[in-house]
XYZ file of C-alpha atoms in Angstrom:
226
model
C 9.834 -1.977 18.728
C 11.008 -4.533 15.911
C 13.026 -3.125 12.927
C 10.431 -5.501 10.973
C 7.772 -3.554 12.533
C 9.213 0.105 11.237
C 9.285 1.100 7.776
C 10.522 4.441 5.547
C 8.383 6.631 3.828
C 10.299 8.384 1.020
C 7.860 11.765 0.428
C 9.041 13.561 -3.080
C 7.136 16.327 -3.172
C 7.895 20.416 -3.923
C 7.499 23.182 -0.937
C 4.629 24.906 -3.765
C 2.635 22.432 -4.600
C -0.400 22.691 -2.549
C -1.549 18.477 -3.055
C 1.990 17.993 -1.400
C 0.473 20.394 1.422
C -2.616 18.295 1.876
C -0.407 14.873 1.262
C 1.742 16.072 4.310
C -1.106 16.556 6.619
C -2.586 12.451 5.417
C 0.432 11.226 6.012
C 0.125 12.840 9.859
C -3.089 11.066 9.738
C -2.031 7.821 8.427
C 0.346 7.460 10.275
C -1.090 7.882 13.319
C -4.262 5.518 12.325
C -1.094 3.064 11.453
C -1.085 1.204 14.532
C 2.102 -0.239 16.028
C 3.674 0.475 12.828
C 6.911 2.727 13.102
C 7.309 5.441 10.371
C 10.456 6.839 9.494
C 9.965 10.039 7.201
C 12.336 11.410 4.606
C 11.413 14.332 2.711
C 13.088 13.923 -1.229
C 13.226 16.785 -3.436
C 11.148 17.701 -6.697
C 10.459 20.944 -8.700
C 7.627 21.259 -10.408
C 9.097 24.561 -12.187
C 13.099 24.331 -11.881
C 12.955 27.212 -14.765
C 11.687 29.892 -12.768
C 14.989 32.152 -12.078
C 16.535 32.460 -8.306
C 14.803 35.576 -8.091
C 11.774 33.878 -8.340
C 8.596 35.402 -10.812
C 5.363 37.353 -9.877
C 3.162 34.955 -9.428
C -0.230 36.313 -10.206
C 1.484 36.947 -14.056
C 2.714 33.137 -13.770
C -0.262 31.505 -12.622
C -1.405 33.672 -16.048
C 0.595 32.687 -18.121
C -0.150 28.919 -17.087
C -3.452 28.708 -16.841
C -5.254 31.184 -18.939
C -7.214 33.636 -17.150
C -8.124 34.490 -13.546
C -11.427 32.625 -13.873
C -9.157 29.579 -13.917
C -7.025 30.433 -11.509
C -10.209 31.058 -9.016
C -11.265 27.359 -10.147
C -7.997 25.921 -9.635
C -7.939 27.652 -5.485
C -11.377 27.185 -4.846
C -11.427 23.218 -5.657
C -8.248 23.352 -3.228
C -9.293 25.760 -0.583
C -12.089 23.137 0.899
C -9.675 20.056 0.973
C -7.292 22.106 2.404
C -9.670 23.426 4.810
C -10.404 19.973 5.878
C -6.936 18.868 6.787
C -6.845 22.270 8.821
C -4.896 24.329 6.264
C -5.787 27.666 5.846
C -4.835 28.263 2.041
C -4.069 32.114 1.314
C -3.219 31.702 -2.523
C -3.900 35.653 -2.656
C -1.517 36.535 -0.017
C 1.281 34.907 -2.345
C 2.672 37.692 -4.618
C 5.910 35.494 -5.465
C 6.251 32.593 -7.061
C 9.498 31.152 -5.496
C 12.582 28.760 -7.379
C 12.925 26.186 -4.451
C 16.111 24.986 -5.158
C 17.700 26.728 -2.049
C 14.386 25.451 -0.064
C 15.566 21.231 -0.786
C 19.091 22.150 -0.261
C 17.721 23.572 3.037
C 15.051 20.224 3.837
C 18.591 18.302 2.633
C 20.564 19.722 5.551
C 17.943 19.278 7.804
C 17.648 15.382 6.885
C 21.062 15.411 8.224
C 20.354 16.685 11.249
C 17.654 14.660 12.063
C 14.289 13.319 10.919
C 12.683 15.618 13.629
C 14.379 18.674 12.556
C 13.787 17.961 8.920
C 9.678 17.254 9.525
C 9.854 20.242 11.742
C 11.257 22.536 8.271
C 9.311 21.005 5.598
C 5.870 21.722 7.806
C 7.082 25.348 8.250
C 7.850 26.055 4.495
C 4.312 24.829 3.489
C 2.957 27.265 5.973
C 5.308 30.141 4.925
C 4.287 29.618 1.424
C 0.395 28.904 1.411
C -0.708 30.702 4.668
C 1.410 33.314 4.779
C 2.144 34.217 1.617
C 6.113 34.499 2.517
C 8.527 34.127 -0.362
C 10.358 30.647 0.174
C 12.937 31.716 -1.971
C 14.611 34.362 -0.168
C 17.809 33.617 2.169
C 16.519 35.290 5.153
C 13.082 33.484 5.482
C 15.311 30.331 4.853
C 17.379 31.127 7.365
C 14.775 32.215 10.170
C 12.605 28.952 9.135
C 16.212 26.776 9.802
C 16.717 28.130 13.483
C 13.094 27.819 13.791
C 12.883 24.304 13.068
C 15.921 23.933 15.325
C 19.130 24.238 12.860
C 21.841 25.782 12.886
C 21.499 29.261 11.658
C 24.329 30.644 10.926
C 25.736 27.420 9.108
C 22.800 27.711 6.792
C 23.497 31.291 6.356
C 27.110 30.423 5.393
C 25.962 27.634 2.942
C 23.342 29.017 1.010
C 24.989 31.448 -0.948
C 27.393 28.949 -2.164
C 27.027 25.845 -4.235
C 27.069 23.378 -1.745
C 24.553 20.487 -2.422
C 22.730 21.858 -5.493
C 23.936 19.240 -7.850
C 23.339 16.377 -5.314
C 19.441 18.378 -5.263
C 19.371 18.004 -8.742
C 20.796 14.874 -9.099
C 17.596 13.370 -6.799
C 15.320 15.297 -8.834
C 16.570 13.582 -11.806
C 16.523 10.042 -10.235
C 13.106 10.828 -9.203
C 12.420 11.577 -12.741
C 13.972 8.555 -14.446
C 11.795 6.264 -11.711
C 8.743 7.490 -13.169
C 7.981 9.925 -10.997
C 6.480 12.825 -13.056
C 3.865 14.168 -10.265
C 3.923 15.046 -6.813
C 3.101 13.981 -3.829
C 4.536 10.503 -4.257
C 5.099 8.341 -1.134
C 8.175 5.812 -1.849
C 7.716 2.879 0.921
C 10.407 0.980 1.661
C 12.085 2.363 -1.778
C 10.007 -0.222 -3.255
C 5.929 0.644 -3.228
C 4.188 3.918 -4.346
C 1.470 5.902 -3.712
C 0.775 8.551 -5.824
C -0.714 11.876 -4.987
C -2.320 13.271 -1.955
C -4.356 9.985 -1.016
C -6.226 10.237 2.234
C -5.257 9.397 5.605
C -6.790 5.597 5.220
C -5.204 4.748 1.877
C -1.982 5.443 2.772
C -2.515 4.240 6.263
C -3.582 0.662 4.792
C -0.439 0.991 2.037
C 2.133 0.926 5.499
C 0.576 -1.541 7.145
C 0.855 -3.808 4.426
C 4.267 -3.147 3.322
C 5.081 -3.261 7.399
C 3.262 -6.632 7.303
C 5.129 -7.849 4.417
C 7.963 -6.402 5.904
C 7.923 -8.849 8.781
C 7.328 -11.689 7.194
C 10.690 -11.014 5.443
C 9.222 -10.701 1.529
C 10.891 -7.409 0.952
C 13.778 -9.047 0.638
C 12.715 -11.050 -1.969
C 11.547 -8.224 -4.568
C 14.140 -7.099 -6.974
């Protein structure tokens, strides 16, 4: 297949945010309804709560504390729970007692980039299923860990380097970048590093969005855009 014919998908997005959940399962969609296109996917960081401590925060007194009251918080799942339910996620908001920091969980998707685009689709699918059907706190070393061999890492290198510093600032550095490109919501699908998408669009939006960026692609205009 071409290199004209294949394009990048930049996905910023955050392991909690449940429209990044659905977004992940459209893109499957798209871009299998995308033809002869070939998709390369990179998963970029984003935190849509960078103050909640390591430790992470209860989340049933969060989700108060944000919203209001648990009538609202029953409106907010059960306008999600359907649209999940229709990309074949199984949402179990009540199962999640904590409401995780996820800067450990984008060094992790980080490391995983490096070992491969496989290995880092592979991770980022299994922390949104950790997280929203299974209620498992994405913030804690060990599910990290487990999650890494699981998704075909090396263990007991990420063992060694989450403790330590190693890649936070380059985490937070993306975040910012993200942030000075606009980008103040999540899902947002980056194609090409030039065209974007914002939020969880379905399956034949974004499927349309590649072709045409593959089709201008090809005909060598990319080049051409500052």
């Amino acid at each position: 297949m071409s290199e004209a014919n294949a394009i990048t998908v930049d996905v910023v997005s955050d392991v909690v945010c449940p429209w990044c959940f659905i977004g992940q399962k459209r893109l499957d969609k798209a871009v299998a309804a995308a033809g002869d296109v070939e998709v390369h996917i990179r998963w970029r960081p984003f935190q849509l709560d960078p103050t909640i401590p390591p430790q992470g925060k209860d989340r049933h007194e969060y989700m108060l504390a944000k919203f209001g009251s648990d009538e609202r918080i029953s409106e907010i799942h059960a306008r999600i729970e359907p649209l999940g339910e229709a990309e074949g996620i199984s949402f179990a908001f009540d199962a999640i007692k904590v409401a995780p920091n996820t800067l450990d969980a984008h060094r992790l998707i980080r490391w995983a980039g490096a070992a491969g685009e496989d290995v880092q689709n592979r991770l980022v699918r299994r922390l949104f299923q950790l997280n929203f059907e299974e209620g498992v706190n994405i913030g804690d070393h060990t599910v990290l860990v487990e999650a890494a061999r699981k998704a075909g890492m090396d263990a007991s290198v990420v063992e060694t380097l989450l403790p330590s510093d190693a890649d936070v600032e380059a985490v937070r550095t993306e975040i910012a970048t993200a942030s000075r490109m606009g980008i103040t919501g999540v899902p947002c699908f980056l194609l090409e590093g030039k065209y974007a998408v914002m939020g969880a669009q379905d399956a034949d939006t974004l499927a349309d969005a590649i072709r045409q960026v593959a089709a201008a692609k090809g005909r060598g205009e990319l080049e051409k855009a500052d």
